[in-house]
Short mmCIF file of C-alpha atoms and ligand atoms in Angstrom, two decimals:
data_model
loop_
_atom_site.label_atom_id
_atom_site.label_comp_id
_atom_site.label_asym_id
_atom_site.label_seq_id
_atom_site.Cartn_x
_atom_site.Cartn_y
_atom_site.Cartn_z
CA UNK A 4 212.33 120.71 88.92
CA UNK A 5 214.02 117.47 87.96
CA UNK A 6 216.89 117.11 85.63
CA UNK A 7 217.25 113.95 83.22
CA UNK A 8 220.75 113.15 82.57
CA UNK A 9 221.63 110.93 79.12
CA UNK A 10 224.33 108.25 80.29
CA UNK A 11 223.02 105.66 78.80
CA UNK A 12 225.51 105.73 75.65
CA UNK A 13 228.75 103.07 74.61
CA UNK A 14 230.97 105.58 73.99
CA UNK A 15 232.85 103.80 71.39
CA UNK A 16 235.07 106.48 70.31
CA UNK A 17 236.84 106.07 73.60
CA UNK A 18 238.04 103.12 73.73
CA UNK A 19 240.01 101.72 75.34
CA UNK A 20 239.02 104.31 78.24
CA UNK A 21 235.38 102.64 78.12
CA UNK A 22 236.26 99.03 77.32
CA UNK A 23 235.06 98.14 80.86
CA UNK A 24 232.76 101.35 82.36
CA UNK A 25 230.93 104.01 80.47
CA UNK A 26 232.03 107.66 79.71
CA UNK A 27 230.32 109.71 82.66
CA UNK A 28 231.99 108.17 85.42
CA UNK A 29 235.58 108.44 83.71
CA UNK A 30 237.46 110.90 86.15
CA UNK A 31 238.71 114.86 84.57
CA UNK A 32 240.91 116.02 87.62
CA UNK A 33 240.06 113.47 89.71
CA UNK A 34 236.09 113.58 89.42
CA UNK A 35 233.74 111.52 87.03
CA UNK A 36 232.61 114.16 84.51
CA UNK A 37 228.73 113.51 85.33
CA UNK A 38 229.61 115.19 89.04
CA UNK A 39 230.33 117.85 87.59
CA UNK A 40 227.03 118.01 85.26
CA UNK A 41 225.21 117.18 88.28
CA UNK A 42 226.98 120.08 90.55
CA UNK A 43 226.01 122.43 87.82
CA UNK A 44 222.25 121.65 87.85
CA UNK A 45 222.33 121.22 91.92
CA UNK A 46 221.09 124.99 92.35
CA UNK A 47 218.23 124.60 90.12
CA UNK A 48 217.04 120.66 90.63
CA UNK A 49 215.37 118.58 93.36
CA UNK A 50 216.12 115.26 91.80
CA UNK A 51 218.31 113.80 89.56
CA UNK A 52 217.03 111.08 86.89
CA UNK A 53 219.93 109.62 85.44
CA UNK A 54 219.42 107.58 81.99
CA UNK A 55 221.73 104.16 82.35
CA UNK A 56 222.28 101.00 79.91
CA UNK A 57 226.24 100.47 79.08
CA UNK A 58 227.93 99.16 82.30
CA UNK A 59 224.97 100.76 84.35
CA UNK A 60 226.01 98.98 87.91
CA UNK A 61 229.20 100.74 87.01
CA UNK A 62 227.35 104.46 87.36
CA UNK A 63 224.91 103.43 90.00
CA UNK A 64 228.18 102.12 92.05
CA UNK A 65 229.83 105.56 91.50
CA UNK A 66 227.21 108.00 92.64
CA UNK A 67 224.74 105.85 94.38
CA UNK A 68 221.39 106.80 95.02
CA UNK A 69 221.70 110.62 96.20
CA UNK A 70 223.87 113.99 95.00
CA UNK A 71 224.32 116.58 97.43
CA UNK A 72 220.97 115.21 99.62
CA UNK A 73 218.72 115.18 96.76
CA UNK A 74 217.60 111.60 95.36
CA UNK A 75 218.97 109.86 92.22
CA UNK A 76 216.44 107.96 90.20
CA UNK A 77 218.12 105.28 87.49
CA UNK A 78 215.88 104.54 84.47
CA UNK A 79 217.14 102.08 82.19
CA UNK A 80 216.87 102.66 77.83
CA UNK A 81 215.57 99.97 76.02
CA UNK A 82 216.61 98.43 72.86
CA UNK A 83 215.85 101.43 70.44
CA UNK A 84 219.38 103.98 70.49
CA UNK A 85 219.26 107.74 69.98
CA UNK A 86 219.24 110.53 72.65
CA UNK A 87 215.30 110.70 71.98
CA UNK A 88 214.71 107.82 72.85
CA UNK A 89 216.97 108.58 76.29
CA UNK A 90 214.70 111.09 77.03
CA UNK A 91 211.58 108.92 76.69
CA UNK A 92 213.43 106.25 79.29
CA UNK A 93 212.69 108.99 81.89
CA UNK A 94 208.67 109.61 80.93
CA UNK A 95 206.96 108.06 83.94
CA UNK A 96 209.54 109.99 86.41
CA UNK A 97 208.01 113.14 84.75
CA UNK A 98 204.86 113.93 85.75
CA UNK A 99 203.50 117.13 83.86
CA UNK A 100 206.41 118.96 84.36
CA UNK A 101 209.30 121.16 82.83
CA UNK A 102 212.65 119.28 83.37
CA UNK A 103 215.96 119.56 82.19
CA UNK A 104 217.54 117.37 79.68
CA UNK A 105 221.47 116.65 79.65
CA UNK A 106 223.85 115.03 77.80
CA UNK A 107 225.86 112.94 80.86
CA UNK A 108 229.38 113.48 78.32
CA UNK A 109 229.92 117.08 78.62
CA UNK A 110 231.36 119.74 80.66
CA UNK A 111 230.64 123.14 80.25
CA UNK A 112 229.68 125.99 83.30
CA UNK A 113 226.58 126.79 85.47
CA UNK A 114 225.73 129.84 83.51
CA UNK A 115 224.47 127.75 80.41
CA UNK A 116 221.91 126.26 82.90
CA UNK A 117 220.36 129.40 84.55
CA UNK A 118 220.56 131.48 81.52
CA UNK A 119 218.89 128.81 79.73
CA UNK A 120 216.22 128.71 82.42
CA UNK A 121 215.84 132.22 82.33
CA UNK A 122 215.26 132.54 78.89
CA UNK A 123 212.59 130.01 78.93
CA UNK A 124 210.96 131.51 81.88
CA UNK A 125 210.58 134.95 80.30
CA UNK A 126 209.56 133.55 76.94
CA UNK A 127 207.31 131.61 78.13
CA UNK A 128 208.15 128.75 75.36
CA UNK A 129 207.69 125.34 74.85
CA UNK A 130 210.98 124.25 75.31
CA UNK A 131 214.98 125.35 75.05
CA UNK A 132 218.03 124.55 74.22
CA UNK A 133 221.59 125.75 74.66
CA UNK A 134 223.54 127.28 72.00
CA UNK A 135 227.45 128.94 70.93
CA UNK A 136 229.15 130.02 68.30
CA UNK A 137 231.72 128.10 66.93
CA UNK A 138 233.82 128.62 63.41
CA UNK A 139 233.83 125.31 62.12
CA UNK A 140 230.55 123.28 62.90
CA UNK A 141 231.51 120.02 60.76
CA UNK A 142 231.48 117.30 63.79
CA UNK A 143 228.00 119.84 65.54
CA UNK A 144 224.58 120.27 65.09
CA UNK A 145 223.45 124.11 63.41
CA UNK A 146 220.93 125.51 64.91
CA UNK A 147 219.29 128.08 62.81
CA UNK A 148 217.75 130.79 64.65
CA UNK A 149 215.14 133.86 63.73
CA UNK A 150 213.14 136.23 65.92
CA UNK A 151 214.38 134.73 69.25
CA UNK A 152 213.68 131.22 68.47
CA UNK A 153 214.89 128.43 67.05
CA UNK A 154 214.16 127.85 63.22
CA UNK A 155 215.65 124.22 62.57
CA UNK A 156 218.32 121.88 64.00
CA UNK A 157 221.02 120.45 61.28
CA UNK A 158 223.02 117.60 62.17
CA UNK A 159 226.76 117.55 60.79
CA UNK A 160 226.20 120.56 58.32
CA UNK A 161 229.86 121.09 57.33
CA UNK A 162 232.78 123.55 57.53
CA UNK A 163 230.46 126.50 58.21
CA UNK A 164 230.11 129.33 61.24
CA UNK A 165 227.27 129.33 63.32
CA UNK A 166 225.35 128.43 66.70
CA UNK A 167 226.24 124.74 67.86
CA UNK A 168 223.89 122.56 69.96
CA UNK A 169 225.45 121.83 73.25
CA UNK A 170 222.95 118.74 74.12
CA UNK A 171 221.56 120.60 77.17
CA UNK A 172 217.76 121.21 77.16
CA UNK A 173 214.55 122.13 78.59
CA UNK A 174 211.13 120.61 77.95
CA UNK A 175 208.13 119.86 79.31
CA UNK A 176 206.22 116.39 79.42
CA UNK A 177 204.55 117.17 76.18
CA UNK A 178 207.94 116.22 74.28
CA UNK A 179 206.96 112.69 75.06
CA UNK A 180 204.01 112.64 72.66
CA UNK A 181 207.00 114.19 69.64
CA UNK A 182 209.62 112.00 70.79
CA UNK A 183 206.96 109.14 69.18
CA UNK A 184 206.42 110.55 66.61
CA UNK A 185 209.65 110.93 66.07
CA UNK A 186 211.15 108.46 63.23
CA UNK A 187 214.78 106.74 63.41
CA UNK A 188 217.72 108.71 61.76
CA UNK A 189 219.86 108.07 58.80
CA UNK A 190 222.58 106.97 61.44
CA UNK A 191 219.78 104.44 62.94
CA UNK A 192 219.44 106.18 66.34
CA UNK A 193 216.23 108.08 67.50
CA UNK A 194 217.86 111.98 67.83
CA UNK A 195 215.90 114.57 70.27
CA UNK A 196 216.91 117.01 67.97
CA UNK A 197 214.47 115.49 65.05
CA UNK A 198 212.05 115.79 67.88
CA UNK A 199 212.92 119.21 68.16
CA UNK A 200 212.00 120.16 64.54
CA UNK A 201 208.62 118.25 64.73
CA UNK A 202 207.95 120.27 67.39
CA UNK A 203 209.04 123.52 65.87
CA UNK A 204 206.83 122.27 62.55
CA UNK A 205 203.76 122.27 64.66
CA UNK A 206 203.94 125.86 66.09
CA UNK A 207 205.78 125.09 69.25
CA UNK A 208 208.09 127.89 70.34
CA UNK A 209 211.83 126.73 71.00
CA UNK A 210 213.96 129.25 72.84
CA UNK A 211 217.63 129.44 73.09
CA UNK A 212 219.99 131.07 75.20
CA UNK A 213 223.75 131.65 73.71
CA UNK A 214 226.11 130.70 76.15
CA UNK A 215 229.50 131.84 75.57
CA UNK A 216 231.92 130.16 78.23
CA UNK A 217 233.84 126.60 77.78
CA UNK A 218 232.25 123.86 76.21
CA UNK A 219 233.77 120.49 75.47
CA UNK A 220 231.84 117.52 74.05
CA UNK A 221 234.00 114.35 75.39
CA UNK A 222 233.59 112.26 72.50
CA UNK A 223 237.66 111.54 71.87
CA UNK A 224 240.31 110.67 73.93
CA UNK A 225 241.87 114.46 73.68
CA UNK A 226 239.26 115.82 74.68
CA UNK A 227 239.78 114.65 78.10
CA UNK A 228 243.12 116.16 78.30
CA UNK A 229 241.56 119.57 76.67
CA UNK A 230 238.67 119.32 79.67
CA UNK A 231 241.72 118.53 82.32
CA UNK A 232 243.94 121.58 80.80
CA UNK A 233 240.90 123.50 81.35
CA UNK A 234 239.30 122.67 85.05
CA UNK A 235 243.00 122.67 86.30
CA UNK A 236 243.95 126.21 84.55
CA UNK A 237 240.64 127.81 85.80
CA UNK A 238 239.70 125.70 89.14
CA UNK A 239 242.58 124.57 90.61
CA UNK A 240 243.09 125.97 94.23
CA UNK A 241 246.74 125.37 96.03
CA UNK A 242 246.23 122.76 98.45
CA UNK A 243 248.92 120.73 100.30
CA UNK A 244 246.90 117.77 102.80
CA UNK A 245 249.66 115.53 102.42
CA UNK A 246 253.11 115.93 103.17
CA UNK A 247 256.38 117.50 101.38
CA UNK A 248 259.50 116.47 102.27
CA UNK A 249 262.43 119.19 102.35
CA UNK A 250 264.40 119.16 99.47
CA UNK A 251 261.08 118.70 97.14
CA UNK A 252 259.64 122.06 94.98
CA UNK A 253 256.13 123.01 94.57
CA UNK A 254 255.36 125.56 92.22
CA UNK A 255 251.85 126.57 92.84
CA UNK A 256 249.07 126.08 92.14
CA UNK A 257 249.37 122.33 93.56
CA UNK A 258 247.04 120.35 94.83
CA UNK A 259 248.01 117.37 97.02
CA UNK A 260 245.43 115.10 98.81
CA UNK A 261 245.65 113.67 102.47
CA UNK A 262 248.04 110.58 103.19
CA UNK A 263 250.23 111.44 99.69
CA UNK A 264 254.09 111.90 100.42
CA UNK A 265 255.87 114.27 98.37
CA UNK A 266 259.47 112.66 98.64
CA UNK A 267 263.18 115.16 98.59
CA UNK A 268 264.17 115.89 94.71
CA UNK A 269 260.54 115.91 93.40
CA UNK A 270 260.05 118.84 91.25
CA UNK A 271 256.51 120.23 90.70
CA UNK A 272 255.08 122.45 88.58
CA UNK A 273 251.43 123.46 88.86
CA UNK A 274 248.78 123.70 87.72
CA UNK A 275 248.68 119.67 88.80
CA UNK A 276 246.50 117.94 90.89
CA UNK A 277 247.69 114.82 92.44
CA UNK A 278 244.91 112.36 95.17
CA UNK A 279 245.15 110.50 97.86
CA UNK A 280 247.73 108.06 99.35
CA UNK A 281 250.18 108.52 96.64
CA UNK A 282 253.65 107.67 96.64
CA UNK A 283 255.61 110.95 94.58
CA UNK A 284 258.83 110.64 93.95
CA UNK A 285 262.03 110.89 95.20
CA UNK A 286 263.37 112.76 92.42
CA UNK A 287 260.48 112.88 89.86
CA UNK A 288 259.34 115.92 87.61
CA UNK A 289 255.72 116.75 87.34
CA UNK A 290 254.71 119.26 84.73
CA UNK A 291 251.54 121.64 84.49
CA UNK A 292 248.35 120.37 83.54
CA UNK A 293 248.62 116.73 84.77
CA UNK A 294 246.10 115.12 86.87
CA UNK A 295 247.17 111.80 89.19
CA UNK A 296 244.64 109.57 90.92
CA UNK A 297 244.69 108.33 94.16
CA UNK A 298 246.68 105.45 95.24
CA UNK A 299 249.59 106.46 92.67
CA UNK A 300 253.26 105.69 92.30
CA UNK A 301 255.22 108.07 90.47
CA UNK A 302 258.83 107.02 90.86
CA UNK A 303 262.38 107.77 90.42
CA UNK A 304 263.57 109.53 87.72
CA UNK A 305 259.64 109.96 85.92
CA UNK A 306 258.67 112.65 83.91
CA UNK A 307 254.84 113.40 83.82
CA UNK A 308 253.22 116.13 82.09
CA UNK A 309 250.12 117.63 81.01
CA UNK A 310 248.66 114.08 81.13
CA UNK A 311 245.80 111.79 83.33
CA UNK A 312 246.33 109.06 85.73
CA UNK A 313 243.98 107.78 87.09
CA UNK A 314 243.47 105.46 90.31
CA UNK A 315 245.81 102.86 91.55
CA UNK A 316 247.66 103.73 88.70
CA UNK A 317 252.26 103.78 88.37
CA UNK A 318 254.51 105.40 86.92
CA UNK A 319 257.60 103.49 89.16
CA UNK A 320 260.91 104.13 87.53
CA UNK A 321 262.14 105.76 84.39
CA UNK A 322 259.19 106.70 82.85
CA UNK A 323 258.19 109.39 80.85
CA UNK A 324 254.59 109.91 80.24
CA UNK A 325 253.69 113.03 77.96
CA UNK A 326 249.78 114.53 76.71
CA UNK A 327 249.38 111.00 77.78
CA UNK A 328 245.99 108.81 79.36
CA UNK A 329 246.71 106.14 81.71
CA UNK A 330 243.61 104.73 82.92
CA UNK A 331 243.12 102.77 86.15
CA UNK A 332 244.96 100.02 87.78
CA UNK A 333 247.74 100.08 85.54
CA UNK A 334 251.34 99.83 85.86
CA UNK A 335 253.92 100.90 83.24
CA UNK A 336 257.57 98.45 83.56
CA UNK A 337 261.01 100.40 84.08
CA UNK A 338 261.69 102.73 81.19
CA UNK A 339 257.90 102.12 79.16
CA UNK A 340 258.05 106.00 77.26
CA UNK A 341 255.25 107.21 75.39
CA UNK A 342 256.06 109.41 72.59
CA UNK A 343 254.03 112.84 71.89
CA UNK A 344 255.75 114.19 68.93
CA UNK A 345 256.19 112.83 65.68
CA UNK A 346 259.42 113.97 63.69
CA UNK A 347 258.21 115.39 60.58
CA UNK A 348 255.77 117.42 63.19
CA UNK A 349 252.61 117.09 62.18
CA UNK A 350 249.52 116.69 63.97
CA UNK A 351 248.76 112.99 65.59
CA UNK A 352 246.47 110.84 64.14
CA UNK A 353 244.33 108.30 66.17
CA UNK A 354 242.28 105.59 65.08
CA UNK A 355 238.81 106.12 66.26
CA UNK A 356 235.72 103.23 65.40
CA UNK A 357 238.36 101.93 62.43
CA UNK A 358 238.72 105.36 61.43
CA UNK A 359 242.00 107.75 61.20
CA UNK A 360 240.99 110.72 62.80
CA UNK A 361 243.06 113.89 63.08
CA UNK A 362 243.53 115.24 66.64
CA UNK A 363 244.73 118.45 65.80
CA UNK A 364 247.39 118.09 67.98
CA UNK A 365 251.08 118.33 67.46
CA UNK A 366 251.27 116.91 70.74
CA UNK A 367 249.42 113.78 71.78
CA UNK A 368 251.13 110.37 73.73
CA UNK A 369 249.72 106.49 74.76
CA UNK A 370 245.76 106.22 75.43
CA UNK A 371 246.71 103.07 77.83
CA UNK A 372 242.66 101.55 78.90
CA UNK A 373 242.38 99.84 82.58
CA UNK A 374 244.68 97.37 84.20
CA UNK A 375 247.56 97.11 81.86
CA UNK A 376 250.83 96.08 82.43
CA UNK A 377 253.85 96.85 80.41
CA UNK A 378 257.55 95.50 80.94
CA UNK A 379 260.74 97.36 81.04
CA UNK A 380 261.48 99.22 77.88
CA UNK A 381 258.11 99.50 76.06
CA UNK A 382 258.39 102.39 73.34
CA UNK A 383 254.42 103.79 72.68
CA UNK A 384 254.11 105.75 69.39
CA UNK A 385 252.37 108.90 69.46
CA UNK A 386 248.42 108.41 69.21
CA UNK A 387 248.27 104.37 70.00
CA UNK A 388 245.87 102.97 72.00
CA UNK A 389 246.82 99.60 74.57
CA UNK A 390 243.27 98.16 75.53
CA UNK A 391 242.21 97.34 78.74
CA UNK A 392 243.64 94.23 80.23
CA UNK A 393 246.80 94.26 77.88
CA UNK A 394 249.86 92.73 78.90
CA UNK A 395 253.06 94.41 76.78
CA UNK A 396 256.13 92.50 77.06
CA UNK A 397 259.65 93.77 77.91
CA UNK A 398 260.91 95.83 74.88
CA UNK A 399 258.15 96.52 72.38
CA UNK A 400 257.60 99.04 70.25
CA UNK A 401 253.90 100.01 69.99
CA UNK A 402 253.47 101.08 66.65
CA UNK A 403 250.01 99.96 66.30
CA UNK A 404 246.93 99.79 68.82
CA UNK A 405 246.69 96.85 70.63
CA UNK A 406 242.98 95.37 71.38
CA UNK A 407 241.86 94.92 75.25
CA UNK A 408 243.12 91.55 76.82
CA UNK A 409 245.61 90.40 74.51
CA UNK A 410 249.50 89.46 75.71
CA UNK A 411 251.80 91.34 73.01
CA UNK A 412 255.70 89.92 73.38
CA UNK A 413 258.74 91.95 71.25
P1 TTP B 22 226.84 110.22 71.73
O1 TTP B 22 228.09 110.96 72.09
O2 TTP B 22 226.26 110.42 70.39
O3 TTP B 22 227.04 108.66 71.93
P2 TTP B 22 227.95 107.85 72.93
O4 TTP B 22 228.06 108.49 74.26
O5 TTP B 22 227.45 106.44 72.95
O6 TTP B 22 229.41 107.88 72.28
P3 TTP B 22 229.96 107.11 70.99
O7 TTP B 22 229.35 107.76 69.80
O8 TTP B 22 231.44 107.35 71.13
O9 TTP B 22 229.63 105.64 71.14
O10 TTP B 22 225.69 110.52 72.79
C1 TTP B 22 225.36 111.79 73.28
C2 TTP B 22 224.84 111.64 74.67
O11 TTP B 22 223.64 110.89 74.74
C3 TTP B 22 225.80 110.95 75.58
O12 TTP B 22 225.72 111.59 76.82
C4 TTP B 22 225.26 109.54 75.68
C5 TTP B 22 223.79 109.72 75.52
N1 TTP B 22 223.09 108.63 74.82
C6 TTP B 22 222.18 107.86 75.51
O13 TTP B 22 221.95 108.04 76.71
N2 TTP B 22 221.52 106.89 74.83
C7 TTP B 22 221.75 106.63 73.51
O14 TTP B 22 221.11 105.72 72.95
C8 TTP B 22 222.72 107.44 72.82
C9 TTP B 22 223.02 107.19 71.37
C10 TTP B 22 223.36 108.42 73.52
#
C-alpha cells in the first residue's frame, strides 16, 4: 500500500519559521515533523509519495529519496491550491489501488493509522477518514456521522462539540474521478473534503475510525512548542552520548547527543533534549520542555526553558530565552531577553497573515525565523516575530514584528 503525503502547502501562518523552507521539514525535538508522519505509516506502507511545491529541493534535500528502505516518490502540485487537488498530484503513482492520504503538518500517533485501516477493512467502504472529539470545533472541520459512516464534512462550523477531521485518509483510485468534479471553495482552494461529500452524495460509503490520543494540527507558531511539550513529556528516553563535566546537574529525563559537552555549573532539568556537538554551558540553566539543535551554544549565565532551538543556533551569554522559537543559524548578542509574560497577564496575542490572533497562552516569548542576528541588549516583547535574515541592533526593544531581511537599529 502506498501512502500520499500533502507537503506541498506555504504555510503562511508560520512565518517567519517558513520564510525560507516549508512546514514538514521544520524540526519538533530535533526531527522534521514529516519523519515522524512517515515513521507512523512505515508499518503499513511500501512507498512513500510525498506531494512537494513550496521550497520543494528543501524537502527532497531533507529526506532524500528513501525512508526506512522503502522508496520516496516526489510529485509536484500544479497551479490550482487545495488539499484535493494535492491528492490528484499523486494520480499516476496510484495505480488502482487503496492508499493513504496525509496531511505532511501534523503529528498525532500510529494508532489513528491502523485503526483507521481496520475500520475500512472490515467495512468494506469506499474510503475513510480519521476523526476526535473536540469541545470547541471553530478553527476544524465537523464531521457528521450516522450508522457508522460519515454523513457530511463542515468546514469552520463554529463554537460547537463534535468529531474533528484530522486530515488523514484512505481512498482508493476512484477519488480521482470526484476530486474533478470537485469545484473550487469559497476560500479559492480545491478541499478533499468537498470531494468527500460528492462522494458521500453518490452512495459511496465513508468510514471513520475515532481516534482518541494526541493530535496537533501545526498551523501556528505555538503549536510547535505544544507538539515539543508533548513528544518530550511522553517520548523522551534519558540518554547521555556526550559528556558531563563534574560539577554540572542532570535531572532526568535528559537527552544529550554525541560530541556535546556539558560544562561544571550547568543546571538541567529534564524533560530536555539537547543534539549534537553542542557547546552547554558553564553555568547555564536549562528548564523542562526545551529542545536544542545540534551545533548549539548555550552560554554563561543563559536561561532556556520550555522553548526550540534549532541547528547551529546560540544562546552565548546572558540570555534568557522563555516559551520561545529560535530557528536555525541564529545568534542572539549578550543580554537579547525575550519576554513571555505580559503584566496585566493576559493571554499573548500574535499577528498571524495581518491578523491578531489569540494564542491562548499566558505564556508565549520571540518567534525569531532563520539566520538572525541580534546585538547586546535586545528586549523581544511577548508574541513578536523577527523574520528570517534580520539583523537587530544593540539595544532595541522589539515591540513590533520585524519583516525577514531588514537591519532594525535602536
Ligand atoms: P493548510 O494547513 O490548509 O495550508 P498550509 O500548509 O499552506 O498552511 P497555511 O494556511 O499556513 O499557509 O494545508 C493542510 C495540508 O495540506 C498541509 O499539510 C499542506 C497541504 N497542502 C498542499 O499540499 N497543497 C495545497 O495546495 C494546500 C492548500 C495544502
Amino acid at each position: 500500500m502506498k501512502a500520499v503525503i500533502l507537503a506541498a502547502g506555504k504555510g503562511e501562518r508560520l512565518r517567519p519559521l517558513t520564510d525560507d523552507r516549508p512546514k514538514p521539514i521544520l524540526k519538533i525535538a530535533n526531527k522534521p515533523i514529516i519523519e515522524y508522519i512517515l515513521e507512523n505509516l512505515d508499518p503499513f506502507v511500501d512507498e512513500f509519495i510525498i506531494v512537494v511545491k513550496y521550497k520543494k529541493e528543501k524537502i527532497i534535500e531533507t529526506l532524500g529519496d528513501e525512508f526506512h528502505g522503502k522508496p520516496i516518490t516526489y510529485v509536484v502540485q500544479g497551479d490550482e491550491e487545495g488539499t484535493a487537488r494535492a491528492i490528484y498530484s499523486a494520480k499516476d503513482a496510484i495505480i488502482d489501488e487503496e492508499f493513504f492520504a496525509i496531511n505532511g503538518d501534523i503529528y498525532f500517533e500510529q494508532e489513528a493509522i491502523r485503526g483507521l485501516l481496520h475500520t475500512y477493512r472490515k467495512m468494506k467502504a469506499d474510503g475513510g477518514i480519521v476523526v476526535k472529539k473536540f469541545e470547541n470545533l471553530s478553527q476544524l472541520g465537523l464531521v457528521e456521522v450516522k450508522n457508522n459512516l460519515v454523513k457530511k464534512i463542515i468546514e469552520k462550523p463554529g463554537k460547537m462539540e463534535g468529531f474533528a477531521n484530522l486530515g488523514i485518509y484512505i481512498f482508493n483510485s476512484e477519488v480521482f474521478d470526484f476530486i474533478e468534479e470537485t469545484e473550487k471553495s469559497e476560500r479559492g482552494e480545491y478541499e478533499i473534503t468537498d470531494t468527500i461529500n460528492i462522494m458521500i452524495e453518490r452512495g459511496k460509503r465513508i468510514v471513520y475510525f475515532e481516534y482518541k490520543g494526541f493530535w496537533s494540527d501545526i498551523g501556528r507558531p505555538w503549536d510547535l512548542l505544544e507538539v515539543n511539550e508533548y513528544i518530550l513529556k511522553t517520548k523522551l528516553k534519558h540518554n547521555i552520548r556526550g559528556t558531563v563535566e563534574e560539577g554540572a546537574t542532570i535531572i532526568p529525563p535528559v537527552e544529550i547527543g554525541e560530541g556535546t559537552i556539558v560544562r561544571s555549573g550547568s543546571y538541567i532539568i529534564g524533560p530536555v533534549k539537547i543534539g549534537k556537538n553542542c557547546r552547554i554551558g558553564p553555568n547555564c540553566f536549562i528548564r523542562p520542555y526545551t529542545s536544542i539543535g545540534d551545533n548549539c551554544h548555550i552560554g554563561n549565565a543563559v536561561e532556556v526553558k520550555n522553548s526550540i532551538i534549532m541547528d547551529n543556533s546560540n544562546a552565548p551569554h546572558l540570555n534568557y530565552v522563555g516559551d520561545s522559537i529560535i530557528g536555525e543559524n541564529t545568534n542572539l548578542g549578550a543580554g537579547t531577553i525575550t519576554a513571555n509574560l505580559r503584566h496585566d497577564n493576559k493571554t499573548v496575542k500574535v499577528e498571524i497573515k495581518g491578523n491578531l490572533e489569540d494564542s491562548g497562552r499566558r505564556k508565549l516569548g520571540a518567534i525569531i525565523g532563520h539566520n538572525v542576528k541580534t546585538g547586546i541588549n535586545v528586549s523581544i516583547y511577548p508574541g513578536r516575530k523577527i523574520g528570517s535574515g534580520a539583523l537587530v541592533g544593540p539595544g532595541v526593544i522589539v515591540d513590533k514584528n520585524i519583516p525577514p531581511g531588514v537591519l532594525v537599529v535602536a
